[in-house]
Amino acid sequence: MNPLVSIILPAYNCEKYIGKTIQSLLNQTYTQFELLIINDGSLDNSTNIINDFTDTRIIHIQNNGNQGLIFSLNKGLEIAKGKYIARIDADDICLPTRLEKQVEWLEKNTETAVVATQIHFINEQDEETGNWPLDLETTTAKQIIKAMLWQNCIAHPSVMMRSSVLKKYRYNSRQKHSEDYDLWLQLISDGHTIEKVPEQLLKYRVHDQSVTGSYHRKKNPFFTNAKTKNIFLISRLSKCSIRFFECKLFCTMMMDVLKGVGKELKNILKP
């Protein structure tokens, strides 16, 4: 028997893209999955588009109003029944073999808690617009840990996670827009292995309404990373859970602050 995969797909006002996202999942070569669509109070035509699909693997869950992404993600973790939990956003597209290759990886590498894939960026017209260099440079567990001390190197919608591990964690509601980075830091700190299939199996859409296209571009990335690390470190300190990893992360956080100040000063002094 192939293990069940639970796919968590949060959806909010995504009528323009969600049909393509769902269809890319129904076209997967790996078919033993449940698709948990957490509809976060959509006000556009998203609900009707979702309901137009009749595949019995789709479970359409309605939040009571707009509760936010982190609420929806944690709700998905709670109700997921699969041995593995996969993520996808409502505007991204999976290549047909994505789930198959990630299940194969996790079945073979039993010590791995999370396996991501590499990504292609696409625009609103589904045109490929380039690659993420850091994504291509970080595939092994050692490379990922080293990079995570400085910044997130995992595309959240590309991951598949071991349910037996993830059920013990939750996305931190204080880490809005960085909830995935915080989760990876939690896992790494606790000694769990994160790896990446060295293939581009997800088309990651960047547009004006996406988090990548709207929030992070407007922020000083050094300050953003420093804030995420600070919240994470305070949480670990409150649990008396400080290890060597946290000490190294504190050092990179201080470097982020210095680099962020330098970036702001450079902007101010720009002719």
Coordinates of C-alpha atoms in Angstrom, one line a residue:
M1 CA 0.0 0.0 0.0
N2 CA 1.3 3.5 -0.9
P3 CA 1.3 5.8 2.2
L4 CA -1.4 8.5 2.3
V5 CA -0.2 12.1 1.7
S6 CA -2.1 15.0 3.1
I7 CA -1.8 18.1 1.0
I8 CA -2.5 21.4 2.8
L9 CA -3.6 24.2 0.5
P10 CA -4.7 27.4 2.2
A11 CA -6.9 29.5 -0.1
Y12 CA -8.0 33.2 0.1
N13 CA -9.3 35.2 -2.8
C14 CA -7.3 33.2 -5.3
E15 CA -9.8 32.8 -8.1
K16 CA -7.3 33.7 -10.8
Y17 CA -5.0 30.8 -10.1
I18 CA -6.5 28.1 -7.8
G19 CA -8.0 26.1 -10.6
K20 CA -4.6 25.5 -12.2
T21 CA -3.1 24.7 -8.8
I22 CA -5.8 22.1 -8.0
Q23 CA -5.5 20.6 -11.5
S24 CA -1.7 20.2 -11.2
L25 CA -2.3 18.2 -8.0
L26 CA -4.9 16.0 -9.6
N27 CA -2.5 15.3 -12.5
Q28 CA 0.2 13.9 -10.1
T29 CA 1.6 10.5 -10.9
Y30 CA 1.3 9.7 -7.2
T31 CA -2.4 9.4 -6.5
Q32 CA -2.7 8.3 -2.8
F33 CA -3.5 11.7 -1.2
E34 CA -6.1 13.8 0.4
L35 CA -6.2 17.5 -0.6
L36 CA -7.2 19.7 2.3
I37 CA -8.3 23.0 0.9
I38 CA -8.6 25.5 3.8
N39 CA -10.8 28.2 2.5
D40 CA -10.0 31.3 4.6
G41 CA -13.2 33.3 4.0
S42 CA -12.7 34.0 0.3
L43 CA -14.9 36.8 -1.0
D44 CA -14.3 36.2 -4.7
N45 CA -15.2 33.3 -6.9
S46 CA -12.7 30.9 -5.3
T47 CA -15.3 28.9 -3.4
N48 CA -17.3 28.1 -6.6
I49 CA -14.1 27.2 -8.5
I50 CA -13.1 24.8 -5.7
N51 CA -16.6 23.3 -5.6
D52 CA -16.5 22.7 -9.4
F53 CA -14.0 19.9 -8.8
T54 CA -15.7 16.6 -8.0
D55 CA -12.6 14.5 -7.2
T56 CA -13.4 12.7 -3.9
R57 CA -9.8 13.3 -2.6
I58 CA -10.6 17.0 -2.2
I59 CA -11.8 18.0 1.2
H60 CA -13.1 21.6 1.2
I61 CA -12.9 23.2 4.6
Q62 CA -14.4 26.6 5.3
N63 CA -12.9 28.8 8.1
N64 CA -15.2 31.0 10.1
G65 CA -14.3 34.3 8.3
N66 CA -10.8 35.3 7.4
Q67 CA -8.5 33.9 10.1
G68 CA -5.1 34.3 8.4
L69 CA -2.6 32.0 6.8
I70 CA -1.0 30.7 10.1
F71 CA -4.4 29.7 11.5
S72 CA -5.2 27.8 8.3
L73 CA -1.8 26.0 8.3
N74 CA -2.1 24.9 11.9
K75 CA -5.7 23.8 11.2
G76 CA -4.4 21.7 8.3
L77 CA -1.7 20.1 10.6
E78 CA -4.4 19.1 13.1
I79 CA -6.7 17.4 10.7
A80 CA -4.2 15.8 8.3
K81 CA -4.5 12.0 8.3
G82 CA -1.5 11.2 6.1
K83 CA 1.8 9.6 6.9
Y84 CA 3.3 12.6 5.1
I85 CA 2.1 16.2 4.9
A86 CA 2.8 18.3 1.7
R87 CA 2.3 22.0 1.2
I88 CA 1.2 24.0 -1.7
D89 CA 0.0 27.6 -2.1
A90 CA -3.1 28.5 -4.1
D91 CA -1.2 30.2 -7.0
D92 CA 1.6 27.6 -7.5
I93 CA 1.9 24.7 -9.9
C94 CA 3.3 21.2 -9.2
L95 CA 5.1 19.3 -11.9
P96 CA 3.5 15.8 -12.3
T97 CA 6.1 13.8 -10.5
R98 CA 6.6 16.0 -7.5
L99 CA 4.7 14.0 -4.9
E100 CA 6.0 10.7 -6.3
K101 CA 9.6 11.7 -5.9
Q102 CA 9.2 13.2 -2.4
V103 CA 7.4 10.1 -1.1
E104 CA 10.2 7.9 -2.6
W105 CA 12.7 10.1 -0.8
L106 CA 11.1 10.0 2.6
E107 CA 10.4 6.2 2.3
K108 CA 14.1 5.6 1.5
N109 CA 15.6 8.2 4.0
T110 CA 13.8 7.4 7.2
E111 CA 15.9 10.0 9.2
T112 CA 14.7 12.9 7.0
A113 CA 11.9 15.0 8.6
V114 CA 11.3 17.4 5.7
V115 CA 12.2 17.2 2.0
A116 CA 11.7 20.2 -0.2
T117 CA 12.2 20.6 -4.0
Q118 CA 13.9 23.2 -6.0
I119 CA 11.7 25.7 -7.8
H120 CA 11.2 27.8 -11.0
F121 CA 9.7 31.3 -10.6
I122 CA 6.7 32.1 -12.9
N123 CA 4.7 35.2 -13.5
E124 CA 1.0 35.8 -13.8
Q125 CA 1.0 34.4 -17.3
D126 CA 2.7 31.1 -16.2
E127 CA 5.9 32.2 -17.9
E128 CA 9.2 31.1 -16.3
T129 CA 11.1 34.1 -15.1
G130 CA 14.2 32.6 -13.5
N131 CA 15.6 30.6 -10.7
W132 CA 16.4 31.2 -7.0
P133 CA 20.2 30.9 -6.8
L134 CA 20.2 30.1 -3.0
D135 CA 17.7 27.4 -3.7
L136 CA 19.9 25.7 -6.3
E137 CA 23.0 26.0 -4.0
T138 CA 21.4 24.3 -1.0
T139 CA 20.3 20.7 -1.3
T140 CA 22.1 18.6 1.4
A141 CA 21.3 18.8 5.1
K142 CA 24.6 20.4 5.9
Q143 CA 24.2 23.1 3.2
I144 CA 20.7 23.8 4.4
I145 CA 21.7 24.2 8.1
K146 CA 24.6 26.5 7.1
A147 CA 22.3 28.7 5.0
M148 CA 19.5 28.7 7.6
L149 CA 21.8 30.5 10.1
W150 CA 21.5 33.5 7.7
Q151 CA 18.3 33.2 5.8
N152 CA 15.5 30.9 4.7
C153 CA 16.6 28.7 1.7
I154 CA 13.4 26.5 1.4
A155 CA 10.4 27.3 -0.7
H156 CA 7.5 26.6 1.7
P157 CA 5.0 25.4 -0.9
S158 CA 7.6 22.8 -2.1
V159 CA 7.9 20.8 1.1
M160 CA 6.7 17.3 2.1
M161 CA 7.0 16.6 5.8
R162 CA 6.9 13.5 8.0
S163 CA 3.6 13.7 9.9
S164 CA 5.0 11.9 13.0
V165 CA 7.4 14.8 13.4
L166 CA 5.3 17.8 12.3
K167 CA 2.3 16.9 14.5
K168 CA 4.5 17.9 17.5
Y169 CA 5.0 21.4 16.1
R170 CA 2.9 24.4 15.2
Y171 CA 3.5 27.5 13.1
N172 CA 4.2 30.5 15.4
S173 CA 1.4 33.1 15.2
R174 CA 3.9 35.8 16.0
Q175 CA 6.0 35.0 12.9
K176 CA 3.6 36.4 10.3
H177 CA 5.3 36.3 6.8
S178 CA 8.1 34.2 8.3
E179 CA 6.2 31.3 9.8
D180 CA 8.0 28.8 7.6
Y181 CA 11.5 30.0 8.4
D182 CA 10.6 29.8 12.1
L183 CA 9.4 26.2 11.7
W184 CA 12.6 25.2 9.9
L185 CA 14.7 26.8 12.7
Q186 CA 12.6 24.8 15.3
L187 CA 13.2 21.6 13.5
I188 CA 16.9 22.1 12.9
S189 CA 17.5 23.2 16.5
D190 CA 15.8 19.9 17.7
G191 CA 18.1 17.9 15.5
H192 CA 15.7 17.0 12.7
T193 CA 17.0 16.6 9.1
I194 CA 15.8 18.8 6.2
E195 CA 16.9 17.9 2.7
K196 CA 15.9 18.8 -0.8
V197 CA 15.2 16.8 -4.0
P198 CA 17.7 18.4 -6.4
E199 CA 15.1 18.9 -9.1
Q200 CA 12.8 21.8 -9.9
L201 CA 9.4 20.3 -9.3
L202 CA 7.4 23.4 -8.4
K203 CA 6.5 26.5 -10.3
Y204 CA 6.5 29.3 -7.7
R205 CA 4.3 32.2 -8.8
V206 CA 5.5 35.8 -8.0
H207 CA 3.0 38.6 -8.5
D208 CA 1.8 41.8 -6.8
Q209 CA -0.6 40.0 -4.4
S210 CA 1.8 37.2 -3.4
V211 CA 3.9 37.4 -0.2
T212 CA 7.1 37.3 -2.1
G213 CA 5.9 40.0 -4.5
S214 CA 4.5 42.4 -1.9
Y215 CA 5.8 42.1 1.6
H216 CA 9.4 41.0 1.5
R217 CA 10.3 43.3 -1.4
K218 CA 9.2 46.3 0.7
K219 CA 11.2 45.4 3.8
N220 CA 14.9 45.6 4.7
P221 CA 15.8 41.8 4.4
F222 CA 18.4 42.1 7.2
F223 CA 15.9 43.6 9.6
T224 CA 13.3 41.0 8.6
N225 CA 15.6 38.1 9.2
A226 CA 16.8 39.6 12.5
K227 CA 13.2 40.0 13.7
T228 CA 12.4 36.4 12.9
K229 CA 15.5 35.1 14.6
N230 CA 14.9 37.3 17.7
I231 CA 11.3 35.9 18.1
F232 CA 12.6 32.4 17.7
L233 CA 15.4 32.8 20.2
I234 CA 13.1 34.4 22.8
S235 CA 10.8 31.4 22.4
R236 CA 13.6 28.9 22.8
L237 CA 15.0 30.8 25.8
S238 CA 11.5 30.7 27.5
K239 CA 11.6 26.9 27.2
C240 CA 15.2 26.8 28.5
S241 CA 16.2 25.2 25.2
I242 CA 19.4 27.0 24.1
R243 CA 21.9 24.9 22.2
F244 CA 25.0 25.6 20.0
F245 CA 22.7 26.2 17.0
E246 CA 20.9 29.0 18.9
C247 CA 24.3 30.6 19.9
K248 CA 25.4 30.7 16.3
L249 CA 22.0 32.1 15.3
F250 CA 22.3 34.9 17.8
C251 CA 25.6 35.9 16.2
T252 CA 24.1 36.0 12.7
M253 CA 21.1 38.0 14.1
M254 CA 23.5 40.7 15.4
M255 CA 25.2 40.7 12.0
D256 CA 21.8 41.1 10.3
V257 CA 21.1 44.2 12.5
L258 CA 24.5 45.8 11.6
K259 CA 23.9 45.1 7.9
G260 CA 20.4 46.4 8.1
V261 CA 21.6 49.7 9.6
G262 CA 24.2 49.9 6.9
K263 CA 21.6 49.4 4.2
E264 CA 19.4 52.1 5.7
L265 CA 22.3 54.6 6.0
K266 CA 23.2 53.9 2.4
N267 CA 19.7 54.7 1.3
I268 CA 19.6 57.9 3.4
L269 CA 23.0 59.1 2.1
K270 CA 22.2 58.2 -1.5
P271 CA 22.6 61.3 -3.8

